[in-house]
Amino acid sequence: MSDFFSPTGLLAQYLDDFEPRDGQRAMSEAVAALIHDSKEYEQEHGRILVVEAETGIGKTLAYLVPAIESGQRVVISTATLNLQDQIMNKEIPLIEKVLGKKVPALCIKGRQNYLCLYRWYQHRSTGQQSLFEEKEIDSIDDWLITTETGDRAELEWLSERSPLWPKISAHSNQCLGGDCPEGALCFVNQLRKQAGSASVLIVNHHLFFSDLAIRQAGYGEVLPRYEGVIFDEAHHIENVATSFFGKSFSQYQLIDLLADMERQAEQDLDPQGTERILAMARGLKTRTDEFASLFPASVGKFHLKEFISQFSQSAWRTEVELLARGIQRMAEEAGLMQSAGDGWATLENRALELRSNLLSIALPDSLSEQQTGMEGSSFVYWYERRERSVAISATPINVDNLLQRTLYRTVEWCVLTSATLSSGGNFSYMRKRLGLDDSVEFLRFPSPFDYQNRTKLYIPPLSFPEPSDQNFQQRVAEQVTEILKLSKGRGLVLCTSFRGMEHLAAHLEQELEYPVLVQGRGARNALLKSFRETNNSVLVAVASFWEGVDVQGDSLSCVIIDKLPFEVPSDPVIQARIESINEQGGNAFFDFQVPRAVLTLRQGVGRLMRAATDRGVIAIMDVRLFTKGYGRRFRQSLPSSPIVRKLSPIADFFASSSSEDK
């Protein structure tokens, strides 16, 4: 690897502005050693390497080069589609040019990212499109002449919330399989054929764990066999694995199925047969609405078993079985219609799966683990009331044993990497949550960026109220306004709740002369584009904007965080995990809640320095960093930025930045 990453190596010869990084070279050598040694290493599972490589290390090239040079089939799994596209369209072409050879790499996304030709031609022929949709359809017609992948990412003009795309995309529960008349030209089928000859498969975590779940259930596989896997953005693994090793049933899923059955009937059946299906669908929809109406109207997530306990055992069972019988009759009806046309077998299977999920979640104590298909792990049962539907779920409390059984024991080697995997300088949280034993190697590479001289970390003075104080929100709004006036806008303000975001945004819009962009008032990519292209705007956001935001240069000179990002402990899954840790003799607050908040905080803080030439201020408006004992652990996890407790050093910092620019 030194031949590639050294000051006189291949990469230096190709890139004029190449800066050798010791961490990048060391990481690549560790990955190469892991791959090379794995076949001679005998234990219950493949060799595992965990690498925390902070921003600026260049971790993507550090793992890609040894993976490609190994000659093995390797899966690269990311948390986001954006990183998939970056690896495929930027990093792989660079490596090909440097090595002077073609890399057999293939990017594979979830089926819903690809156009389904069968559904497209069906929709195209209905003639029921609006004028706006007709323009999109004409554009897709032109695109289909040239596209080789059918990937919606190529349609940059298509809105993220386009109502057209769900009607024409290749959802697995609507696939006709071998019966599809467009099977020979199907983009997904073509992709699977190409996957067999690719040595580097670039996927996302959702697709990877979907494949693991399908293999575990014995239903086949989505990805071809591979020797090793590299997880980038590995701090997401527990949450993604949790969703795929559980089960869910929702009012929306059932109504979506009924709508598809109605469309299929209108296409395949005579008027009498169509009316029969429509009548059954109306009856089942009514039954579904009645079942949903049993749940309280309050929006949120709640424990299902506590809710069920309000009913007598027979009354609840009766409600569930009435709905299950209705779904069973629709499945049987779809089975009888298979000779009428393609698609009915798929509809039957979807109905049977929904019925199975309903029974295993809603009647958890009356079915055996073998019947529910959820043996080998403890589950928490919960429901979510949304504005227009109700969903019930069964979620594994821990995924460590599931990962050991379905992942670590099925590969020769595995790399987990991210900019944020440690808390307070150690990996104990990840070790426990992901089931990593003493044989696992852990490495940390700090950022090479000059935080000491190019940044300041502002934390309010001790007189500032804590988040529990009734004056906290107003004081935050006032002080954030002062900071943004000093920075002349150019700020990303990250909030821990939508309520806090809206309060802060309203105040900033009233007090600042700079443009204020607010999450939810436009598509994510459009907001980021506007933020990058203006040199004085302020972006106020929550949730997904804490990571994946990459804005280099003067447009982002200040990252402000309203308070430490502790999760709401009322979430049933979080509650169950807290109780499980405490029951086993641990301390859930320090072993679980604090590390999770630390990782989230580190992601948010990491939005500031995206290049060595960046500079700016990090402001965390939470005095608990000094007033609480756990604050020390948070501070230990932050970059080495000089801490200031007054606004005057911030004013001096931005004044000096302005003079340097001149």
XYZ file of C-alpha atoms in Angstrom:
662
model
C 0.000 0.000 0.000
C 2.965 2.328 0.500
C 3.533 2.164 -3.277
C 0.135 3.787 -3.711
C -0.106 6.282 -0.812
C 3.536 7.307 -0.121
C 4.841 10.832 -0.969
C 6.383 9.415 -4.166
C 3.753 6.730 -4.793
C 1.309 6.181 -7.637
C -1.323 8.584 -6.256
C 1.260 11.367 -5.808
C 2.387 10.929 -9.411
C -1.168 11.318 -10.648
C -2.452 14.147 -8.394
C -0.578 17.464 -8.410
C -2.104 18.559 -5.092
C -1.643 15.201 -3.330
C -0.870 15.461 0.397
C 0.419 12.210 1.956
C -1.450 11.253 5.122
C 0.057 8.792 7.564
C -3.413 7.741 8.759
C -4.569 6.939 5.232
C -1.517 4.801 4.510
C -1.721 3.018 7.877
C -5.422 2.282 7.392
C -4.855 0.864 3.909
C -2.078 -1.381 5.221
C -4.334 -2.629 8.047
C -7.135 -3.447 5.591
C -4.686 -5.214 3.256
C -3.285 -7.255 6.165
C -6.784 -8.236 7.271
C -7.704 -9.471 3.779
C -4.403 -11.299 3.304
C -4.431 -13.025 6.712
C -8.117 -13.949 6.806
C -7.841 -17.273 4.962
C -5.246 -18.574 7.421
C -7.093 -17.380 10.507
C -9.282 -19.998 12.136
C -12.022 -18.994 14.581
C -15.799 -19.017 14.849
C -16.126 -15.994 12.583
C -14.118 -14.137 9.963
C -11.524 -11.576 10.952
C -12.944 -8.175 11.857
C -11.274 -4.763 11.760
C -12.879 -1.613 13.194
C -11.394 1.699 12.033
C -12.373 5.175 13.157
C -10.964 7.521 10.503
C -11.937 11.114 11.136
C -12.646 13.666 8.418
C -9.602 14.356 6.242
C -7.991 10.909 6.523
C -9.272 9.790 3.122
C -10.724 6.523 4.379
C -12.636 5.702 1.174
C -9.462 5.290 -0.897
C -7.756 3.640 2.089
C -10.170 0.699 1.999
C -10.983 0.659 -1.720
C -7.426 0.183 -2.990
C -6.599 -2.947 -0.915
C -10.072 -4.353 -1.598
C -9.619 -3.970 -5.351
C -6.042 -5.275 -5.314
C -7.101 -8.377 -3.353
C -8.834 -9.890 -6.385
C -11.625 -11.116 -4.129
C -15.314 -10.324 -4.474
C -15.900 -7.554 -1.957
C -19.082 -5.766 -0.909
C -18.788 -2.069 -0.005
C -21.844 -1.073 2.023
C -22.682 2.580 2.744
C -25.432 4.308 4.722
C -26.462 6.645 1.904
C -27.132 6.588 -1.818
C -24.991 9.728 -2.137
C -21.883 7.916 -0.908
C -22.636 4.997 -3.234
C -22.720 7.382 -6.185
C -19.548 9.147 -4.990
C -17.621 5.868 -4.780
C -18.847 4.692 -8.175
C -18.532 7.989 -10.055
C -15.507 9.595 -8.367
C -13.324 7.177 -6.396
C -13.445 4.135 -8.708
C -12.595 6.161 -11.878
C -9.667 7.753 -10.002
C -8.299 4.357 -8.951
C -8.707 3.044 -12.513
C -6.634 5.915 -13.879
C -3.934 5.561 -11.225
C -3.661 1.766 -11.563
C -4.087 1.855 -15.334
C -6.668 -0.920 -15.386
C -10.423 -1.407 -15.403
C -12.028 -2.164 -12.046
C -15.012 -4.566 -12.352
C -17.217 -2.578 -9.975
C -20.998 -2.367 -9.888
C -23.295 -0.099 -7.900
C -26.471 -1.859 -6.702
C -29.296 0.008 -5.010
C -32.659 -1.059 -3.635
C -35.174 -2.101 -6.292
C -37.308 0.992 -5.732
C -34.493 3.084 -7.253
C -34.972 1.461 -10.666
C -37.727 1.852 -13.205
C -39.952 -1.206 -13.797
C -40.613 -1.500 -17.543
C -43.800 -3.513 -17.008
C -45.308 -0.952 -14.623
C -44.057 1.867 -16.875
C -45.827 0.544 -19.970
C -48.942 -0.133 -17.898
C -49.015 3.416 -16.568
C -48.081 4.881 -19.951
C -51.080 3.239 -21.602
C -53.748 4.314 -19.096
C -54.059 7.818 -20.523
C -55.024 9.198 -17.100
C -52.010 11.452 -16.568
C -52.247 15.112 -15.589
C -50.656 17.775 -17.814
C -47.741 18.079 -15.383
C -47.229 14.316 -15.311
C -47.339 14.144 -19.114
C -44.248 16.376 -19.244
C -42.431 14.019 -16.869
C -43.541 11.025 -18.929
C -42.199 12.553 -22.147
C -38.873 13.193 -20.410
C -38.709 9.605 -19.158
C -39.505 8.356 -22.670
C -36.447 10.241 -23.932
C -34.340 8.972 -21.016
C -35.245 5.327 -21.688
C -33.663 5.575 -25.129
C -30.223 6.199 -23.591
C -30.193 4.802 -20.040
C -28.404 1.542 -19.372
C -29.335 1.258 -15.705
C -32.867 2.645 -15.236
C -31.555 4.333 -12.043
C -33.655 7.322 -10.975
C -30.452 9.078 -9.837
C -29.895 9.865 -13.515
C -33.113 11.932 -13.483
C -31.740 14.967 -11.678
C -34.863 16.962 -12.556
C -37.207 14.446 -10.869
C -38.371 15.639 -7.436
C -37.521 13.485 -4.422
C -41.246 13.389 -3.637
C -42.434 12.823 -7.187
C -45.873 11.097 -7.131
C -45.014 9.492 -10.480
C -41.979 7.455 -9.430
C -43.748 5.126 -6.924
C -46.150 4.172 -9.732
C -43.384 3.023 -12.073
C -40.542 1.822 -9.838
C -39.514 -1.798 -9.342
C -40.834 -2.593 -5.852
C -40.162 -6.200 -4.846
C -43.703 -6.809 -3.602
C -45.064 -5.934 -7.053
C -42.555 -7.885 -9.158
C -43.953 -10.584 -11.463
C -40.686 -12.490 -11.469
C -40.366 -15.078 -14.200
C -43.873 -14.322 -15.443
C -43.064 -10.723 -16.386
C -43.327 -10.074 -20.146
C -40.543 -7.480 -19.823
C -38.238 -9.813 -17.900
C -35.605 -10.045 -20.646
C -35.088 -6.253 -20.651
C -35.684 -5.681 -16.911
C -33.117 -3.320 -15.416
C -33.030 -5.243 -12.128
C -32.500 -8.565 -13.922
C -29.712 -7.031 -16.004
C -28.110 -5.730 -12.820
C -28.184 -9.149 -11.194
C -26.501 -10.713 -14.231
C -23.759 -8.074 -14.130
C -23.298 -8.638 -10.392
C -22.133 -12.176 -11.075
C -19.048 -10.914 -12.911
C -18.246 -7.880 -10.704
C -15.549 -8.130 -8.035
C -16.561 -4.927 -6.204
C -20.244 -4.529 -5.333
C -21.231 -1.113 -3.979
C -24.498 -1.327 -2.022
C -26.174 0.509 0.849
C -26.835 -0.837 4.342
C -30.562 -1.290 3.700
C -29.936 -3.501 0.675
C -27.183 -5.429 2.443
C -29.313 -6.256 5.477
C -32.305 -6.993 3.282
C -30.111 -9.662 1.654
C -29.057 -11.001 5.063
C -32.681 -11.175 6.229
C -33.750 -13.005 3.049
C -30.899 -15.507 3.434
C -31.782 -16.070 7.102
C -35.411 -16.776 6.178
C -34.291 -19.229 3.499
C -35.850 -17.300 0.609
C -32.694 -17.098 -1.525
C -30.410 -14.108 -1.885
C -30.214 -10.651 -3.438
C -26.419 -10.393 -3.716
C -24.043 -13.016 -5.157
C -21.662 -14.721 -2.739
C -18.737 -12.620 -1.528
C -15.610 -13.137 0.577
C -15.565 -9.919 2.552
C -17.567 -6.806 3.339
C -16.561 -3.234 4.169
C -19.112 -1.064 6.007
C -18.568 2.644 5.547
C -20.635 4.888 7.857
C -20.714 1.839 10.148
C -22.219 3.784 13.057
C -25.602 3.160 11.371
C -25.359 -0.635 11.412
C -27.311 -1.300 14.614
C -30.298 0.826 13.564
C -30.457 -0.615 10.037
C -30.042 -4.211 11.218
C -32.775 -3.619 13.796
C -35.308 -2.708 11.113
C -34.552 -5.725 8.915
C -34.513 -8.365 11.657
C -37.930 -7.289 12.922
C -41.443 -7.367 11.470
C -44.106 -4.768 10.806
C -47.712 -4.474 9.679
C -49.341 -1.187 8.772
C -52.681 0.128 7.696
C -50.886 1.816 4.781
C -49.354 -1.480 3.563
C -52.758 -3.137 3.442
C -54.482 -0.218 1.701
C -51.639 -0.118 -0.833
C -52.167 -3.831 -1.515
C -55.910 -3.336 -1.997
C -55.296 -0.483 -4.439
C -52.971 -2.715 -6.479
C -55.562 -5.515 -6.493
C -58.220 -3.109 -7.735
C -55.955 -1.934 -10.565
C -55.097 -5.522 -11.470
C -58.775 -6.459 -11.517
C -59.702 -3.568 -13.806
C -56.960 -4.652 -16.181
C -57.527 -8.446 -16.188
C -61.143 -9.213 -15.259
C -64.588 -8.805 -16.754
C -66.986 -6.304 -15.107
C -68.508 -8.948 -12.858
C -65.127 -10.207 -11.621
C -63.882 -6.660 -11.162
C -66.902 -5.700 -9.069
C -66.383 -8.759 -6.886
C -62.782 -7.744 -6.148
C -63.782 -4.117 -5.575
C -66.532 -5.135 -3.144
C -64.166 -7.370 -1.172
C -61.562 -4.608 -1.118
C -64.107 -2.084 0.182
C -65.125 -4.477 2.937
C -61.536 -5.181 3.969
C -60.666 -1.476 3.907
C -63.581 -0.829 6.279
C -62.342 -3.622 8.541
C -58.819 -2.128 8.407
C -60.126 1.310 9.371
C -62.096 -0.206 12.254
C -58.957 -1.985 13.496
C -56.953 1.253 13.275
C -59.677 3.155 15.128
C -59.057 0.975 18.191
C -55.764 2.799 18.746
C -55.642 6.176 20.544
C -55.541 9.282 18.364
C -52.314 10.641 19.879
C -49.517 10.677 17.291
C -46.319 8.921 18.381
C -44.763 5.575 19.296
C -46.138 3.512 22.180
C -45.847 0.066 23.748
C -48.214 -2.390 22.069
C -48.553 -4.817 24.983
C -49.639 -2.020 27.327
C -52.275 -1.033 24.796
C -53.478 -4.627 24.344
C -53.817 -5.051 28.122
C -56.773 -2.620 28.040
C -58.835 -5.296 26.249
C -59.977 -8.671 27.424
C -57.898 -11.416 25.821
C -60.851 -12.673 23.784
C -61.907 -9.196 22.606
C -58.443 -8.337 21.252
C -58.022 -11.753 19.624
C -61.421 -11.366 17.957
C -60.439 -7.999 16.434
C -57.136 -9.345 15.140
C -58.613 -12.548 13.733
C -61.433 -10.679 11.971
C -58.847 -8.608 10.108
C -56.632 -11.647 9.489
C -59.572 -13.601 8.007
C -60.364 -10.703 5.695
C -56.783 -10.652 4.436
C -56.847 -14.442 4.063
C -59.983 -14.249 1.867
C -58.337 -11.627 -0.345
C -55.285 -13.875 -0.672
C -57.467 -16.819 -1.645
C -59.316 -14.695 -4.184
C -56.028 -13.570 -5.730
C -54.963 -17.209 -5.908
C -58.092 -18.103 -7.868
C -57.376 -15.312 -10.363
C -53.886 -16.433 -11.372
C -55.080 -17.755 -14.721
C -56.527 -14.327 -15.538
C -53.167 -12.594 -15.828
C -49.707 -11.921 -14.501
C -49.442 -10.351 -11.082
C -52.092 -12.236 -9.113
C -49.557 -14.681 -7.619
C -47.512 -11.744 -6.340
C -50.638 -10.159 -4.850
C -51.518 -13.431 -3.131
C -48.037 -13.682 -1.588
C -48.159 -10.062 -0.401
C -51.500 -10.685 1.298
C -50.255 -13.861 3.004
C -47.127 -12.085 4.270
C -49.202 -9.223 5.693
C -51.494 -11.692 7.436
C -48.510 -13.552 8.903
C -46.939 -10.323 10.176
C -50.230 -9.165 11.678
C -50.687 -12.365 13.660
C -47.075 -12.656 14.854
C -47.021 -9.036 16.094
C -50.583 -8.571 17.378
C -50.822 -11.999 19.073
C -47.224 -12.465 20.262
C -48.036 -14.529 23.349
C -50.297 -17.001 21.596
C -47.898 -18.146 18.862
C -44.664 -20.070 19.255
C -41.353 -18.557 18.122
C -41.265 -21.063 15.278
C -44.729 -19.940 14.128
C -43.781 -16.264 14.208
C -40.393 -16.802 12.600
C -38.762 -14.644 15.280
C -36.899 -17.189 17.367
C -33.498 -16.585 18.915
C -33.900 -12.988 20.101
C -35.957 -10.884 22.494
C -38.368 -8.455 20.870
C -40.143 -5.288 21.891
C -43.683 -4.882 20.531
C -44.870 -1.367 19.776
C -47.226 0.661 17.636
C -46.953 3.989 15.911
C -49.912 6.285 15.341
C -49.224 8.509 12.358
C -51.461 11.237 11.000
C -53.223 8.953 8.514
C -52.369 5.397 9.529
C -51.350 2.998 12.273
C -48.402 0.600 12.173
C -47.496 -2.201 14.583
C -43.990 -3.626 14.867
C -41.870 -6.245 16.580
C -38.253 -5.133 16.917
C -35.266 -7.060 18.333
C -33.997 -5.474 21.532
C -30.413 -6.412 20.678
C -28.843 -7.327 17.344
C -25.407 -8.450 18.591
C -26.242 -12.175 18.452
C -28.038 -11.747 15.123
C -24.984 -10.056 13.617
C -22.694 -12.783 14.931
C -24.872 -15.523 13.468
C -25.884 -14.009 10.134
C -22.896 -11.791 9.291
C -19.611 -12.402 11.088
C -19.787 -16.199 10.735
C -20.632 -16.067 7.031
C -17.725 -13.946 5.708
C -13.950 -14.412 5.664
C -13.345 -10.852 6.792
C -15.202 -7.668 7.668
C -14.193 -4.008 8.012
C -16.310 -1.468 9.905
C -15.286 2.143 9.437
C -16.653 5.622 10.087
C -15.523 9.042 11.220
C -17.423 8.442 14.483
C -17.232 5.058 16.221
C -15.684 5.866 19.598
C -17.063 7.713 22.600
C -14.734 9.449 25.029
C -11.796 7.829 23.253
C -12.898 4.174 23.526
C -14.934 1.678 21.504
C -16.799 -0.055 24.358
C -20.209 1.084 23.118
C -19.727 -0.272 19.584
C -18.063 -3.409 20.916
C -21.135 -4.248 22.987
C -23.897 -3.138 20.615
C -22.442 -4.866 17.538
C -21.325 -8.066 19.285
C -17.577 -7.615 18.700
C -15.408 -9.971 20.762
C -11.790 -9.702 21.975
C -10.371 -10.966 18.671
C -11.498 -7.786 16.887
C -8.827 -5.190 16.068
C -9.671 -1.518 16.731
C -7.796 1.434 15.194
C -8.252 5.212 15.524
C -6.907 7.864 13.170
C -7.564 11.467 14.238
C -8.299 14.181 11.707
C -5.205 15.845 10.202
C -7.055 19.188 10.096
C -5.662 22.048 12.183
C -8.562 22.547 14.598
C -6.243 24.234 17.109
C -5.508 27.202 14.877
C -8.406 27.268 12.446
C -11.420 26.853 14.760
C -12.966 27.941 18.048
C -15.417 25.998 20.210
C -17.937 28.222 21.976
C -19.835 27.003 25.032
C -21.987 29.557 26.920
C -20.893 30.771 30.369
C -22.160 29.020 33.510
C -24.852 31.681 33.962
C -26.581 30.402 30.805
C -29.726 28.288 31.533
C -29.725 24.517 31.138
C -32.163 22.911 28.633
C -34.654 22.127 31.415
C -35.013 25.841 32.219
C -38.166 27.492 30.851
C -36.075 30.373 29.485
C -33.655 28.110 27.620
C -35.207 28.306 24.129
C -35.473 32.081 24.178
C -31.912 32.549 25.450
C -30.617 30.149 22.788
C -32.458 32.070 20.073
C -30.992 35.374 21.275
C -27.429 34.115 21.540
C -27.521 32.205 18.243
C -28.644 35.453 16.615
C -25.637 37.274 18.078
C -23.225 34.599 16.844
C -24.687 34.615 13.326
C -24.382 38.402 13.174
C -20.692 38.037 14.013
C -20.239 35.345 11.349
C -22.309 37.343 8.825
C -24.624 34.387 8.321
C -22.752 31.431 6.819
C -24.114 29.157 9.537
C -25.586 25.678 9.864
C -27.855 25.550 12.923
C -28.605 21.988 14.058
C -31.543 21.407 16.399
C -32.550 18.329 18.371
C -36.309 18.707 17.734
C -38.657 20.092 15.102
C -40.285 22.279 17.727
C -36.936 23.816 18.642
C -36.102 24.272 14.968
C -39.319 26.147 14.207
C -38.953 28.413 17.269
C -35.354 29.238 16.399
C -36.077 29.742 12.688
C -38.924 32.166 13.443
C -36.652 34.230 15.691
C -33.785 34.285 13.174
C -36.087 35.292 10.311
C -37.220 38.253 12.357
C -33.797 39.351 13.644
C -31.357 38.599 10.801
C -30.898 40.362 7.493
C -29.477 37.183 5.963
C -31.486 34.502 4.075
C -32.793 31.835 6.485
C -33.312 28.389 4.955
C -35.399 25.943 6.987
C -35.650 22.171 6.679
C -39.073 21.105 5.395
C -39.563 24.226 3.292
C -37.857 22.665 0.311
C -36.142 19.470 -0.831
C -32.941 18.619 1.066
C -30.729 18.867 -2.028
C -32.337 22.162 -3.078
C -31.739 23.666 0.387
C -28.106 22.562 0.384
C -27.619 23.921 -3.139
C -28.989 27.319 -2.091
C -26.827 27.274 1.045
C -23.656 26.496 -0.932
C -24.342 29.109 -3.599
C -24.900 32.003 -1.192
C -22.202 33.417 1.031
C -24.345 34.751 3.849
C -27.295 32.376 4.318
C -28.274 30.397 7.421
C -29.603 26.841 7.260
C -31.699 25.645 10.238
C -32.336 21.901 10.371
C -32.771 18.708 12.400
C -32.300 14.945 11.996
C -30.653 13.979 8.683
C -28.755 17.275 8.374
C -26.577 16.289 11.346
C -24.564 14.163 8.904
C -23.942 13.861 5.182
C -23.767 17.663 4.751
C -20.521 18.486 2.930
C -20.123 22.229 2.361
C -16.558 23.437 1.846
C -15.373 27.036 1.877
C -16.790 30.286 3.243
C -20.472 29.352 2.804
C -20.189 27.330 6.020
C -18.136 29.117 8.675
C -20.216 28.370 11.750
C -21.927 25.221 13.073
C -24.313 25.839 15.977
C -25.939 23.032 17.987
C -28.814 23.922 20.293
C -28.207 21.206 22.924
C -26.709 17.767 23.509
C -28.583 15.303 21.263
C -29.961 12.829 23.800
C -32.714 10.665 22.333
C -36.258 10.834 23.658
C -36.388 7.981 26.216
C -40.113 7.424 25.600
C -39.391 5.581 22.326
C -40.401 1.924 23.013
C -37.269 0.454 21.399
C -34.946 2.810 23.291
C -36.871 2.098 26.510
C -36.559 -1.663 26.002
C -32.820 -1.387 25.414
C -32.375 0.783 28.496
C -34.303 -1.725 30.624
C -32.331 -4.651 29.187
C -28.977 -3.033 30.032
C -30.069 -2.128 33.564
C -31.485 -5.624 34.175
C -28.099 -7.103 33.202
C -26.360 -4.951 35.809
C -25.181 -2.197 33.517
C -25.792 1.536 33.675
C -27.905 2.379 30.632
C -27.335 6.113 30.893
C -23.533 5.886 30.721
C -23.332 2.654 28.700
C -26.012 3.478 26.117
C -27.594 6.936 26.181
C -24.433 9.019 26.594
C -22.414 7.157 23.899
C -25.261 7.468 21.394
C -25.530 11.189 22.077
C -21.741 11.557 21.783
C -21.709 9.897 18.354
C -24.527 12.122 17.113
C -22.816 15.236 18.480
C -19.551 14.288 16.776
C -21.395 13.898 13.476
C -22.919 17.358 13.831
C -19.645 19.007 14.811
C -17.980 17.283 11.848
C -19.990 19.404 9.418
C -17.637 22.376 9.931
C -14.203 21.237 8.708
C -14.569 19.477 5.359
C -11.215 20.549 3.875
C -7.831 21.557 5.277
C -8.416 25.163 4.211
C -11.754 25.499 6.038
C -12.012 27.554 9.231
C -14.836 28.534 11.542
C -16.639 28.341 14.865
C -18.418 25.445 16.546
C -21.005 26.583 19.111
C -22.753 24.124 21.442
C -25.389 25.966 23.463
C -25.442 23.509 26.361
C -23.666 24.308 29.644
C -24.103 20.699 30.768
C -20.766 20.141 29.004
C -19.302 21.706 32.178
C -22.046 21.443 34.819
C -22.610 17.669 34.579
C -20.148 14.874 35.207
C -20.845 13.284 31.839
C -19.933 16.570 30.138
C -16.271 15.574 30.404
C -16.915 12.541 28.197
C -18.521 14.734 25.552
C -15.621 17.205 25.678
C -13.094 14.387 25.326
C -14.858 13.331 22.123
C -14.730 16.756 20.461
C -11.968 18.144 18.202
C -9.033 20.004 19.750
C -10.599 23.409 19.118
C -9.753 26.079 21.735
C -12.772 26.507 24.041
C -14.121 30.018 24.627
C -16.945 31.020 26.978
C -17.489 34.612 25.795
C -18.568 36.078 22.474
C -15.695 38.561 22.231
C -13.139 35.916 21.115
C -15.651 34.845 18.450
C -15.866 38.419 17.195
C -12.054 38.611 17.107
C -11.847 35.276 15.282
C -14.206 36.336 12.493
C -12.564 39.758 12.288
C -9.163 38.114 11.780
C -10.673 35.743 9.204
C -11.976 38.724 7.233
C -8.580 40.455 7.311
C -6.851 37.262 6.135
C -9.272 36.989 3.208
C -8.347 40.525 2.178
